Short mmCIF file of C-alpha atoms in Angstrom, two decimals:
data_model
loop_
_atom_site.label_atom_id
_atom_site.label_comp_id
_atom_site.label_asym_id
_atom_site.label_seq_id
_atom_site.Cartn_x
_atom_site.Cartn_y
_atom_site.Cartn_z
CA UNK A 1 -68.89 28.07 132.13
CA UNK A 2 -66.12 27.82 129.54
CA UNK A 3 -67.15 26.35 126.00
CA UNK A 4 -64.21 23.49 126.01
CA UNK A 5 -66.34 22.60 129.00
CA UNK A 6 -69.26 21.71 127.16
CA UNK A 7 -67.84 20.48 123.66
CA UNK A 8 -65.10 17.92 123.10
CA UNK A 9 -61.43 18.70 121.88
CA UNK A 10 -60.94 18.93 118.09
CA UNK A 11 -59.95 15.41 116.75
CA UNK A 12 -56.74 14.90 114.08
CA UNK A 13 -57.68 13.33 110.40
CA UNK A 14 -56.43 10.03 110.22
CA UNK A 15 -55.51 10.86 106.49
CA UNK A 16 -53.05 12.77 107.04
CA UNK A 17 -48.96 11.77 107.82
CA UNK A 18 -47.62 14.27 111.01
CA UNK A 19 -44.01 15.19 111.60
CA UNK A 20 -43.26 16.66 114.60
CA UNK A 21 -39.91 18.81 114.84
CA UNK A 22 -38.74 19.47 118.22
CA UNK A 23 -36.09 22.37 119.25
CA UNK A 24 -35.97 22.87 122.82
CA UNK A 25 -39.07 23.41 124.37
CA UNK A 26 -40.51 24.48 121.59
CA UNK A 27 -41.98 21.63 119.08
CA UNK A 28 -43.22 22.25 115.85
CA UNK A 29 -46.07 19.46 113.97
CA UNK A 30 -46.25 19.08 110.04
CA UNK A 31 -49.24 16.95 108.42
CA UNK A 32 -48.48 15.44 104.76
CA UNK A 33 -51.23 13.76 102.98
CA UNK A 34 -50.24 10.37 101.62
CA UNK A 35 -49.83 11.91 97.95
CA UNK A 36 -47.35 14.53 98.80
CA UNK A 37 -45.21 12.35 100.91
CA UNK A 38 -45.15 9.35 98.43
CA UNK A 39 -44.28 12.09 95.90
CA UNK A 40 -41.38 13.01 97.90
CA UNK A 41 -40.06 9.59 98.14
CA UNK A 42 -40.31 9.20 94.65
CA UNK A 43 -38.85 12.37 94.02
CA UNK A 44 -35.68 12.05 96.38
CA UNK A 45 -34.21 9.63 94.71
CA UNK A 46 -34.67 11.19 90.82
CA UNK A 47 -33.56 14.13 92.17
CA UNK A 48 -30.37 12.38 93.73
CA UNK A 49 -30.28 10.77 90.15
CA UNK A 50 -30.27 13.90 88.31
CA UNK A 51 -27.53 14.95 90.84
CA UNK A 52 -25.08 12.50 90.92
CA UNK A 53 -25.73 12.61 86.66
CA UNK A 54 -25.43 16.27 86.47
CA UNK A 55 -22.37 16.06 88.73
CA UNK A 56 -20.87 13.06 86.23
CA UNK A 57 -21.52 15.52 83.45
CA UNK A 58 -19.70 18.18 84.48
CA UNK A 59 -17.09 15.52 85.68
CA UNK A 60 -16.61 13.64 82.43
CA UNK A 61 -18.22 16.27 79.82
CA UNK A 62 -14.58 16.47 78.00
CA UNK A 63 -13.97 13.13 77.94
CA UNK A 64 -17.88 12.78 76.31
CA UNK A 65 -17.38 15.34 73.47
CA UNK A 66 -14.23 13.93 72.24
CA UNK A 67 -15.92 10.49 72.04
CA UNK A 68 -18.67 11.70 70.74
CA UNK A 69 -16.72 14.06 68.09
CA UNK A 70 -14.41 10.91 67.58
CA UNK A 71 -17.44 8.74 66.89
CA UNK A 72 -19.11 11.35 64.15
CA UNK A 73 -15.81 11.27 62.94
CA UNK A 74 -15.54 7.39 62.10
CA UNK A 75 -18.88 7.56 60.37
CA UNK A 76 -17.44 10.54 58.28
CA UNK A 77 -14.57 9.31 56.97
CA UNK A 78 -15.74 5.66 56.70
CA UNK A 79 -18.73 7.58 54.00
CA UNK A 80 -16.12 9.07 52.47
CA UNK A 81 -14.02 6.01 52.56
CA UNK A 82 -17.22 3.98 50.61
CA UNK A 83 -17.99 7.42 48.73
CA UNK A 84 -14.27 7.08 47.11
CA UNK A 85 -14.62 3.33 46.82
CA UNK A 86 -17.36 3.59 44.84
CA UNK A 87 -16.25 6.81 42.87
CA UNK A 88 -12.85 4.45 41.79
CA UNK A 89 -15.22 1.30 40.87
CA UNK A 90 -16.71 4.32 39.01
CA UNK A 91 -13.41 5.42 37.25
CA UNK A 92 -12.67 2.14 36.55
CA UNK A 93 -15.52 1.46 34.34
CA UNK A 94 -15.77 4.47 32.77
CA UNK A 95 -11.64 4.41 31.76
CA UNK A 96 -12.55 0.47 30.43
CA UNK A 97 -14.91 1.74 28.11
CA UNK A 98 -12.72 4.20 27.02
CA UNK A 99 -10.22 2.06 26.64
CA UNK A 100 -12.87 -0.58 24.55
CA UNK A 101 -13.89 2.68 23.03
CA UNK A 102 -10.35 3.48 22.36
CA UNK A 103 -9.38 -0.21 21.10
CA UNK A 104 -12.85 0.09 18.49
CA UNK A 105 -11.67 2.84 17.13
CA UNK A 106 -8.08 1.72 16.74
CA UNK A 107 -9.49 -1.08 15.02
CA UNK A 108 -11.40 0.45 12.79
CA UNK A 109 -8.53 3.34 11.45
CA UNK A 110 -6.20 0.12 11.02
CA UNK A 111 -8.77 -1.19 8.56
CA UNK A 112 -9.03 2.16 6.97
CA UNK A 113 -5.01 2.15 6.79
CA UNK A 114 -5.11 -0.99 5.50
CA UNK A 115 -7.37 -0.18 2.74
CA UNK A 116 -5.70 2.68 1.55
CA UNK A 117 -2.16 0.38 1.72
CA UNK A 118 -4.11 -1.76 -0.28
CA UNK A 119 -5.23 0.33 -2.81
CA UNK A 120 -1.54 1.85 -3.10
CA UNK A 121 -0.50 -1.28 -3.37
CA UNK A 122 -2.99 -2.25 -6.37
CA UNK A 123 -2.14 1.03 -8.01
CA UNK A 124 1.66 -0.63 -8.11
CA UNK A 125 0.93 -3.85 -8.89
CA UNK A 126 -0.86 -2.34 -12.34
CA UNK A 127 1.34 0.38 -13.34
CA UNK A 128 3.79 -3.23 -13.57
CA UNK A 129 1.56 -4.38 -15.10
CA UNK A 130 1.31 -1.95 -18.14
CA UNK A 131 4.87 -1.75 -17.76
CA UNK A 132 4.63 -4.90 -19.42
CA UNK A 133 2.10 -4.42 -21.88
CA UNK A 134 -0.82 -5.10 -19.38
CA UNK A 135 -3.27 -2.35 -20.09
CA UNK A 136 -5.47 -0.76 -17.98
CA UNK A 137 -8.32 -2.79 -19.19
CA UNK A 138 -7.50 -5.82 -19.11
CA UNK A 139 -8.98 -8.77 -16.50
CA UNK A 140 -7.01 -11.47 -15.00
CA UNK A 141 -5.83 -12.29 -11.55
CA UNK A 142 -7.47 -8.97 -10.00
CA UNK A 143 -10.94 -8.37 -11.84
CA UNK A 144 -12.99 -5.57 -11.58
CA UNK A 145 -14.69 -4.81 -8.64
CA UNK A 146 -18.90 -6.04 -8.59
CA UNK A 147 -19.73 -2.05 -8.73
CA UNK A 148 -18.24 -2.10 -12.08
CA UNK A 149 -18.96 -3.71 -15.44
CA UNK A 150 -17.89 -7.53 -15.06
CA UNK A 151 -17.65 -7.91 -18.79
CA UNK A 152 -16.00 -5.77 -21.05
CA UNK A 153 -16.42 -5.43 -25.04
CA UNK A 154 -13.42 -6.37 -27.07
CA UNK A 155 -13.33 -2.54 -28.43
CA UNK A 156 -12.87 -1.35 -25.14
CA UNK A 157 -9.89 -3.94 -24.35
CA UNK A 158 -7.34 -1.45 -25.80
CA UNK A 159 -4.14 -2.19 -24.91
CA UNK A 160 -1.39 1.24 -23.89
CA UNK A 161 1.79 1.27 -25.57
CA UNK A 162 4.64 0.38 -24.71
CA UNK A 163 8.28 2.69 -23.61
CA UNK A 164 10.78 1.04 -24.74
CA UNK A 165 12.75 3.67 -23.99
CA UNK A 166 14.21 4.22 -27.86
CA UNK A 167 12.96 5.50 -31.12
CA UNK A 168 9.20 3.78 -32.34
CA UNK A 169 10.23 1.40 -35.92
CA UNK A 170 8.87 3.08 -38.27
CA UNK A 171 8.70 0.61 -41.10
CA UNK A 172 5.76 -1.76 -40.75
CA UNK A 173 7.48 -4.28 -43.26
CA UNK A 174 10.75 -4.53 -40.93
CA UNK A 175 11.31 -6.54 -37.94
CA UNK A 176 9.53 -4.16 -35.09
CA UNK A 177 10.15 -3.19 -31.54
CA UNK A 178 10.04 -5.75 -28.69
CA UNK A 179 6.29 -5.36 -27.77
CA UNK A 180 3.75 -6.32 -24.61
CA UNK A 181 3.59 -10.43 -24.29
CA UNK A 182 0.06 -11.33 -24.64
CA UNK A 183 -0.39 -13.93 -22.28
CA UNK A 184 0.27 -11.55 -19.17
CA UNK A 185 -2.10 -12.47 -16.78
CA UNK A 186 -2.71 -9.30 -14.68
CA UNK A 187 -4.12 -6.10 -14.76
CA UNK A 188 -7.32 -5.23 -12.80
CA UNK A 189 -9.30 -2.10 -11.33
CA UNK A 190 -8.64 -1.52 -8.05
CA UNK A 191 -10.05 -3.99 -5.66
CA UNK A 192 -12.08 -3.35 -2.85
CA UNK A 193 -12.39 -5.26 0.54
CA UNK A 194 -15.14 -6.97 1.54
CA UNK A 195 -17.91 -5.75 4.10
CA UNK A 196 -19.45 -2.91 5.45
CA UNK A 197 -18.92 1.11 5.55
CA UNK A 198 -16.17 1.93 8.04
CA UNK A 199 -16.54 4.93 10.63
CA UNK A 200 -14.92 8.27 9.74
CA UNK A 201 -14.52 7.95 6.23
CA UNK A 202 -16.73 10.59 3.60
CA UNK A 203 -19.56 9.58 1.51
CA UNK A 204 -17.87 8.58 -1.53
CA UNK A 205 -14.77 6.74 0.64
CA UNK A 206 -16.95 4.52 2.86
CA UNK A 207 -18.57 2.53 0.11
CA UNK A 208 -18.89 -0.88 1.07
CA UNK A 209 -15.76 -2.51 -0.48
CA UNK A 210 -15.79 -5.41 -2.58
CA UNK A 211 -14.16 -7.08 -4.81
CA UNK A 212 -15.85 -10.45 -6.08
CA UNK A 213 -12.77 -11.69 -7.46
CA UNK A 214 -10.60 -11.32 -4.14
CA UNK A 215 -12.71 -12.53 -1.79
CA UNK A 216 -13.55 -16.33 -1.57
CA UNK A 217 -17.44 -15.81 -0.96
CA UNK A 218 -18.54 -12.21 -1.39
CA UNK A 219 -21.93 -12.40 -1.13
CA UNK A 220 -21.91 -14.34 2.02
CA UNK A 221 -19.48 -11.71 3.54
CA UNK A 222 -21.54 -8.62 2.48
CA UNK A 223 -25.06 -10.36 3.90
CA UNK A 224 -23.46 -11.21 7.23
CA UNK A 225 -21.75 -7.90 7.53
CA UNK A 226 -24.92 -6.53 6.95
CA UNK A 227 -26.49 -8.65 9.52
CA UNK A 228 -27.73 -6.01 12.38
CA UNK A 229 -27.46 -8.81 15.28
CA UNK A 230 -23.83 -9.18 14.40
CA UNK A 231 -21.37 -7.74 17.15
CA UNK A 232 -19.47 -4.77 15.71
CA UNK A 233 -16.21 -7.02 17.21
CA UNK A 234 -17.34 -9.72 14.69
CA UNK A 235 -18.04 -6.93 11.50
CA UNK A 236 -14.57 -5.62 11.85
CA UNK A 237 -12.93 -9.45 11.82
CA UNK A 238 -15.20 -10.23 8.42
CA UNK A 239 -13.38 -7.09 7.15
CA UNK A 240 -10.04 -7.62 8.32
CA UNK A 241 -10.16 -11.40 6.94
CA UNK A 242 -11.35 -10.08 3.88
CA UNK A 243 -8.41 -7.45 3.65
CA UNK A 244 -6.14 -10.18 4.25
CA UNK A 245 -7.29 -12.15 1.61
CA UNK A 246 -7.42 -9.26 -0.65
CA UNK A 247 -3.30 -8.98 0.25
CA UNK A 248 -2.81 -12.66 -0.40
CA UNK A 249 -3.96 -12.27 -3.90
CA UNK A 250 -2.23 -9.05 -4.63
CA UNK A 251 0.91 -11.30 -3.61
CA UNK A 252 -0.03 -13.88 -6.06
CA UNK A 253 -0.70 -11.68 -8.88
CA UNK A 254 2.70 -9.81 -8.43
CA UNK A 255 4.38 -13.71 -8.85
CA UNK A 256 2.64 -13.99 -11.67
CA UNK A 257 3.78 -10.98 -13.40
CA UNK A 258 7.47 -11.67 -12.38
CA UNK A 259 7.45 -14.57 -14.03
CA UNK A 260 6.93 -12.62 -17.66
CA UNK A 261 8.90 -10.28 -16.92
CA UNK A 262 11.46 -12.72 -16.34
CA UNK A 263 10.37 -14.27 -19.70
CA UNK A 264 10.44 -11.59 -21.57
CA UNK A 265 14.11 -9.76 -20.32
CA UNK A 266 15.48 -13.16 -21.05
CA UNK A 267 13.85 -13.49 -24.93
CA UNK A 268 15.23 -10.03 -25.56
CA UNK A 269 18.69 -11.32 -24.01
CA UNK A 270 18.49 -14.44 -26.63
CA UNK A 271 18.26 -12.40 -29.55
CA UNK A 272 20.99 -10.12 -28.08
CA UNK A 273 22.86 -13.38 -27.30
CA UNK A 274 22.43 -14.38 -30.71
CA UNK A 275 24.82 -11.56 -32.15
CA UNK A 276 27.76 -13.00 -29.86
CA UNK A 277 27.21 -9.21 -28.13
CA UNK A 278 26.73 -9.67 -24.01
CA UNK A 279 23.15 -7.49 -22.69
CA UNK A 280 25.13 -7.34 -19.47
CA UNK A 281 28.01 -5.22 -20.98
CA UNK A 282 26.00 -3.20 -23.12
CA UNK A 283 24.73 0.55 -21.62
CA UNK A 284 21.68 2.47 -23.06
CA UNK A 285 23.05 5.57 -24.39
CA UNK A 286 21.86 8.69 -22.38
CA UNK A 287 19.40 9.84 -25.42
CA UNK A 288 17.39 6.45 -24.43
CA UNK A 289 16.87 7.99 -20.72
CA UNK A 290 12.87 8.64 -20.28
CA UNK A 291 12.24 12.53 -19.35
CA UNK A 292 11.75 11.89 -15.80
CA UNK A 293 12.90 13.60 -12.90
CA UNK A 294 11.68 14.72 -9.01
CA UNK A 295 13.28 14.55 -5.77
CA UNK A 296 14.51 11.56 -4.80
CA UNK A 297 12.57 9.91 -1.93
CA UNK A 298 13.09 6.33 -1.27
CA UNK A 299 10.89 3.33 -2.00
CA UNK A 300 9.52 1.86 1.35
CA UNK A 301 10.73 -1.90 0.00
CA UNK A 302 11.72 -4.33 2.36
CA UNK A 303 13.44 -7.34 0.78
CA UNK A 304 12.88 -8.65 4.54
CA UNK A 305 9.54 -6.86 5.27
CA UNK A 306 6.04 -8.53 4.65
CA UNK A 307 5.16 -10.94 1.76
CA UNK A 308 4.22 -8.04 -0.72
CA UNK A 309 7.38 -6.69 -0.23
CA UNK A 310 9.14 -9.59 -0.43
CA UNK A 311 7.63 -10.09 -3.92
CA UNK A 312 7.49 -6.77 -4.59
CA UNK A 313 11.31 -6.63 -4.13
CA UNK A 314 11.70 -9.61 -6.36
CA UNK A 315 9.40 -8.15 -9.20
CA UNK A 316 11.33 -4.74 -9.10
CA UNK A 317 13.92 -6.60 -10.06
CA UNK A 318 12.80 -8.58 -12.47
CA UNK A 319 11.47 -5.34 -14.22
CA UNK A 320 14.54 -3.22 -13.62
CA UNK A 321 16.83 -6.32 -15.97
CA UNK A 322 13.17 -5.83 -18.44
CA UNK A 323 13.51 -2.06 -18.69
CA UNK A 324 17.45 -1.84 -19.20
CA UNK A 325 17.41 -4.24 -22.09
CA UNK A 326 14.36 -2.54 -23.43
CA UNK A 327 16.76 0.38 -23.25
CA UNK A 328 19.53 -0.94 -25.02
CA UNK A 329 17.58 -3.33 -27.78
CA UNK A 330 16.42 -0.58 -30.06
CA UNK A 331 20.01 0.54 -30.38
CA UNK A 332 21.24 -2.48 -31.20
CA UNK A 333 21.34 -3.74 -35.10
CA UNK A 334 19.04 -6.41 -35.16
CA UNK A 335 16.29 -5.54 -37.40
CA UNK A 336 16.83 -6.17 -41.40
CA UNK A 337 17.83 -3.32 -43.41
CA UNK A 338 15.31 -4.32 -46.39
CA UNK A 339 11.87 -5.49 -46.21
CA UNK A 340 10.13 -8.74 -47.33
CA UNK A 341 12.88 -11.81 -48.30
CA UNK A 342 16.20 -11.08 -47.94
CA UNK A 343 18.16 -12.32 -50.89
CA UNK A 344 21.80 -12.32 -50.34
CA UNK A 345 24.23 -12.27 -53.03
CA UNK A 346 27.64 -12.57 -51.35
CA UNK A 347 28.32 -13.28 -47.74
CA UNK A 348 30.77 -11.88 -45.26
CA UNK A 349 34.35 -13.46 -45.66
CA UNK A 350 36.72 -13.65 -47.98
CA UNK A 351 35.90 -13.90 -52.09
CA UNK A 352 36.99 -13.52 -55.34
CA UNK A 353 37.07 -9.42 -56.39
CA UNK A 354 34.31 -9.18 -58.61
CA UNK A 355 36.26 -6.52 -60.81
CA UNK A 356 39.85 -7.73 -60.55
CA UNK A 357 39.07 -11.64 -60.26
CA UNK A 358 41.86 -11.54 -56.96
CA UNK A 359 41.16 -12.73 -53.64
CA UNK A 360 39.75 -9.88 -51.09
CA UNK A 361 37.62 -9.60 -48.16
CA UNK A 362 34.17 -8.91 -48.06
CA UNK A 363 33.21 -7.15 -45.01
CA UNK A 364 29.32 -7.45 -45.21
CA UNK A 365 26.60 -8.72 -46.91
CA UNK A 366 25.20 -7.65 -50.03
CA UNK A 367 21.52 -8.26 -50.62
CA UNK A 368 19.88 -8.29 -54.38
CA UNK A 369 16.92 -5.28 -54.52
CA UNK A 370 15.45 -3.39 -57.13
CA UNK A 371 17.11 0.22 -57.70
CA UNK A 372 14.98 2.58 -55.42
CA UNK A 373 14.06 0.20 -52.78
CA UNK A 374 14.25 2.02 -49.41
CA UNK A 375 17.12 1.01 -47.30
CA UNK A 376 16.60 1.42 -43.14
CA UNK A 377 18.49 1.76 -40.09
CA UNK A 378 18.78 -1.66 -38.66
CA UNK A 379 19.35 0.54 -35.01
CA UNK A 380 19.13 3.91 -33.58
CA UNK A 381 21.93 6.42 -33.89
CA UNK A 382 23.69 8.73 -34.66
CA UNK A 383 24.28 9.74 -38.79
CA UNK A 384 28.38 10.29 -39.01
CA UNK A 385 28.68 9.45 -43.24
CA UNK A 386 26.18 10.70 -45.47
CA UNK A 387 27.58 10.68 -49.19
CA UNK A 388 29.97 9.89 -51.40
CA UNK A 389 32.65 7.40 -50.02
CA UNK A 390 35.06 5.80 -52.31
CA UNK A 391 33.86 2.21 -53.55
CA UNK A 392 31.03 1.90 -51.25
CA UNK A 393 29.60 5.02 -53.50
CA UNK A 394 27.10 6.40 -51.88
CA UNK A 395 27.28 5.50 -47.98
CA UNK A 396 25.45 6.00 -44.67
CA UNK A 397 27.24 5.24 -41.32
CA UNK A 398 25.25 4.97 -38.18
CA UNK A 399 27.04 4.60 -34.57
CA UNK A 400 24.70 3.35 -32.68
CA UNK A 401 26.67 3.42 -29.14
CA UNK A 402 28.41 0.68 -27.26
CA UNK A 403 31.03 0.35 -30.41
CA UNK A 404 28.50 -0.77 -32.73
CA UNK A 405 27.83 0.90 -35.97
CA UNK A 406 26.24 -0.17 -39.87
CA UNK A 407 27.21 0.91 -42.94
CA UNK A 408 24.98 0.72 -46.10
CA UNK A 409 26.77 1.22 -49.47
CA UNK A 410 26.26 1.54 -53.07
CA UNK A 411 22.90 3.66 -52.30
CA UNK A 412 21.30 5.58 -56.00
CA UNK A 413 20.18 8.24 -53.05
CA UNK A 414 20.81 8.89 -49.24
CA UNK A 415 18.20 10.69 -47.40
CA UNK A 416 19.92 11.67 -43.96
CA UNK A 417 22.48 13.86 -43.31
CA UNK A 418 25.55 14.17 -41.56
CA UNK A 419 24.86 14.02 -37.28
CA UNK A 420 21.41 13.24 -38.08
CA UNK A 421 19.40 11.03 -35.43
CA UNK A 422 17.92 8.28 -36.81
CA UNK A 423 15.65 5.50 -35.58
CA UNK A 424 15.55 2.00 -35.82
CA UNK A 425 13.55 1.57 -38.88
CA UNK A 426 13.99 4.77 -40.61
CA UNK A 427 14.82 5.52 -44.01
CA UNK A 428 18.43 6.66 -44.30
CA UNK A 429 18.21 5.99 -48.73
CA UNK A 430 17.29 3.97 -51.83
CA UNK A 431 18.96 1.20 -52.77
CA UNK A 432 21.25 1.62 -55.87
CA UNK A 433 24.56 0.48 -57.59
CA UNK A 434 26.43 3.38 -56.92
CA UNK A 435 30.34 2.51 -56.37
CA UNK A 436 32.17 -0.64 -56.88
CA UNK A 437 28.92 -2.46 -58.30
CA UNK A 438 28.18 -4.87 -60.71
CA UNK A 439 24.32 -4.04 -60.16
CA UNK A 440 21.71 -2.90 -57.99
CA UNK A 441 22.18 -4.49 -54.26
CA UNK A 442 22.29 -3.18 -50.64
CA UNK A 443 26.29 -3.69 -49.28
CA UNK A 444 25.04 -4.08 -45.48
CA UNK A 445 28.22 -3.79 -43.11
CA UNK A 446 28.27 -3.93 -38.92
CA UNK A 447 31.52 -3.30 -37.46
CA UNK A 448 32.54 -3.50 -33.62
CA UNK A 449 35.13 -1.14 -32.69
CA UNK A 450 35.54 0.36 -36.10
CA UNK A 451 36.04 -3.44 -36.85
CA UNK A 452 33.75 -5.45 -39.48
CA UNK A 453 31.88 -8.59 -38.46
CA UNK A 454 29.67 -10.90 -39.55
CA UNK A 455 26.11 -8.97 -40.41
CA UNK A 456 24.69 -12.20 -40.88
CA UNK A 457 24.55 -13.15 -36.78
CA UNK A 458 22.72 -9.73 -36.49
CA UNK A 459 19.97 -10.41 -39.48
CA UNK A 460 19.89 -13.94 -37.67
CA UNK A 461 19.09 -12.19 -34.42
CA UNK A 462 16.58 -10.10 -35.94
CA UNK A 463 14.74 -13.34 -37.23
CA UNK A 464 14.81 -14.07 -34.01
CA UNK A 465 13.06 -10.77 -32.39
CA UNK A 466 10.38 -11.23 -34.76
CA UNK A 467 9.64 -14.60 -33.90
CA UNK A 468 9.39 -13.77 -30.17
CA UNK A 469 7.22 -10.84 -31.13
#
């Protein structure tokens, strides 16, 4: 008895999914379990995905790197677009703080400019000034600067002398040279600018600079420049308006010593005047030319330029007319040829001949002095008669330049000899009564041209020239 007989057939598990795959007679059965077969359906259609994606990809991969380079691309050049944006934003504030950096410092060397101008300009204004007779001491329209000594002693107000550009008188009883006016209003230390040290100077140049006399309110000035909250912008205008004031009154005190000088070239022209003689026609002889000399570079003048040279122009005028008939004055007879009173026994003209009782011309002045009495040079010159000369007896003759020249007879002794230079105020003998003389007298002649005129014009003059001095 078989055993499929006695037990039943094998039974299939209902968990289980069968496929049966048929091929002629033959047939062929697969069993799944749920899992596998829903694993398969889900995977089917990922792997159909993955498929179709890696087909696309190889399809399109060209087309995918160059967007994707082109993209990376964008980005980099729109960071290096923002990178250069910000690196010119960057450029731009650094080159405007150069350029403030560059304007501060511009600012500040034209204030240091301007204070050396300034103190070259002071430096003029009171070498005029003592051209003048304003000496170095002296306080007026420019005082000294608050670092200094406000006050000065009366010894130390010495005032410097004078060139006149002729021979110093001599006689102390005789009219004297043209000397300083003594109502001149300038002559001051340099002045100094209000404020505060500027950059790049030394130790000893960056001084604060001040000058309480050419500033309006010093003190206020210095305290606020001082001030640490002000802007540095601010500092440098304090300075700058300071400066400028400083240059207004350097102006005003060059007026005011034009004005003197003015004053004085036309006193000295008067007393010129007053001999009938023109200043404008007479030259300084070259012995009166100051022993100067130097390459010749030109003054930086504008007539046109800025107020100080404006003025400056006007006063180098003013002192040029000042120094020529300084020049010419000590060569020109007007200084008397005795001291003390002059007593005058016969006048220029014509007369009765004291000797022969006829009418004659007298071609000087003769002036009463005791025998011995020295007799001076009325003018500079030169000595061409020294001794005896017919009735004058003993005679001196000076030419003095410009056609001018004095004679002084009758001397009892002559103490100059022929082409001797002699100065205005020097003894050239002793009054005597040497000659055609009816006593002891001075015979004082001054001839133009080799022609005699009236002395007494010239003695009048020199009355004059002492007055103004």
């Amino acid at each position: 008895m078989s055993v499929r007989t006695h037990f039943p057939s094998a039974k299939e598990p209902d968990s289980h999914f069968f496929f049966t795959v048929s091929r002629g007679g033959r047939q062929k059965r697969f069993a799944l379990r749920p899992g596998a077969l829903y694993s398969l359906a889900a995977g089917l259609p990922l792997l159909g995905a993955i498929y179709l994606g890696a087909t696309a990809y190889l399809f399109f991969r060209d087309d995918m790197v160059a967007a994707l380079m082109a993209r990376q691309a964008r980005q980099q050049y729109a960071y290096e677009d923002r990178l250069a944006a910000m690196r010119l934003q960057l450029d731009r504030v650094t080159s405007r703080q150069l350029l403030d950096q560059d304007s501060f410092e511009g600012k500040v060397q034209h204030l240091i400019a301007r204070e050396a101008q300034l103190e070259t300009r002071t430096a003029i204004v009171a070498a005029l000034g003592e051209r003048i007779g304003v000496s170095a001491e002296t306080t007026a329209s420019l005082p000294p600067s608050p670092a200094q000594p406000a006050a000065r002693t009366a010894s130390d107000r010495r005032r410097a002398p004078v060139a006149t550009g002729g021979p110093e008188t001599k006689a102390n009883g005789f009219a004297p040279m043209p000397q300083p006016m003594d109502d001149l209003p300038f002559k001051a230390d340099k002045p100094r600018p209000d404020g505060f040290e500027l950059r790049g100077r030394s130790t000893e140049r960056s001084q604060p600079l001040r000058s309480g006399a050419l500033s309006l309110e010093p003190d206020r000035i210095v305290a606020e420049a001082a001030d640490a909250d002000m802007p540095t912008s601010a500092r440098i205008e304090l300075i700058a308006a300071s400066l400028d004031r400083i240059e207004r009154r350097q102006v005003t005190a060059l007026a005011a010593l034009a004005e003197p000088a003015k004053r004085k070239a036309e006193q000295l022209e008067s007393v010129i005047a007053a001999t009938g003689l023109s200043a404008a026609r007479l030259k300084p002889p070259a012995s009166a030319k100051p022993a100067v000399g130097g390459p010749f570079i030109p003054a930086d003048v504008d007539a046109k330029g800025t107020p100080f040279e404006r003025q400056l122009a006007t006063v180098q005028g003013a002192f040029a007319s000042l120094d020529r008939i300084r020049r010419v004055l000590p060569y020109v007879p007007v200084r008397k040829p005795l001291s003390g009173h002059l007593e005058v026994t016969s006048t220029f003209g014509y007369r009765s001949d004291p000797f022969l009782g006829r009418p004659a011309l007298h071609a000087g002045l003769d002036m009463r002095a005791e025998t011995g009495t020295p007799a001076r040079a009325t003018a500079g010159g030169k000595v061409v008669t020294a001794g005896w000369t017919g009735g004058y007896g003993n005679m001196v003759e000076i030419e003095h330049g410009n056609g001018l020249s004095t004679r002084y007879g009758h001397l009892s002794a002559i103490s100059v000899t022929d082409g001797q230079t002699v100065a205005a105020g020097d003894v050239i003998g002793r009054v005597g009564s040497t000659g055609r003389s009816t006593g002891p007298h001075l015979h004082y002649e001054v001839r133009i041209d080799d022609e005699a005129t009236d002395p007494s014009r010239f003695v009048k003059a020199a009355q004059l020239l002492a007055s103004k001095d």
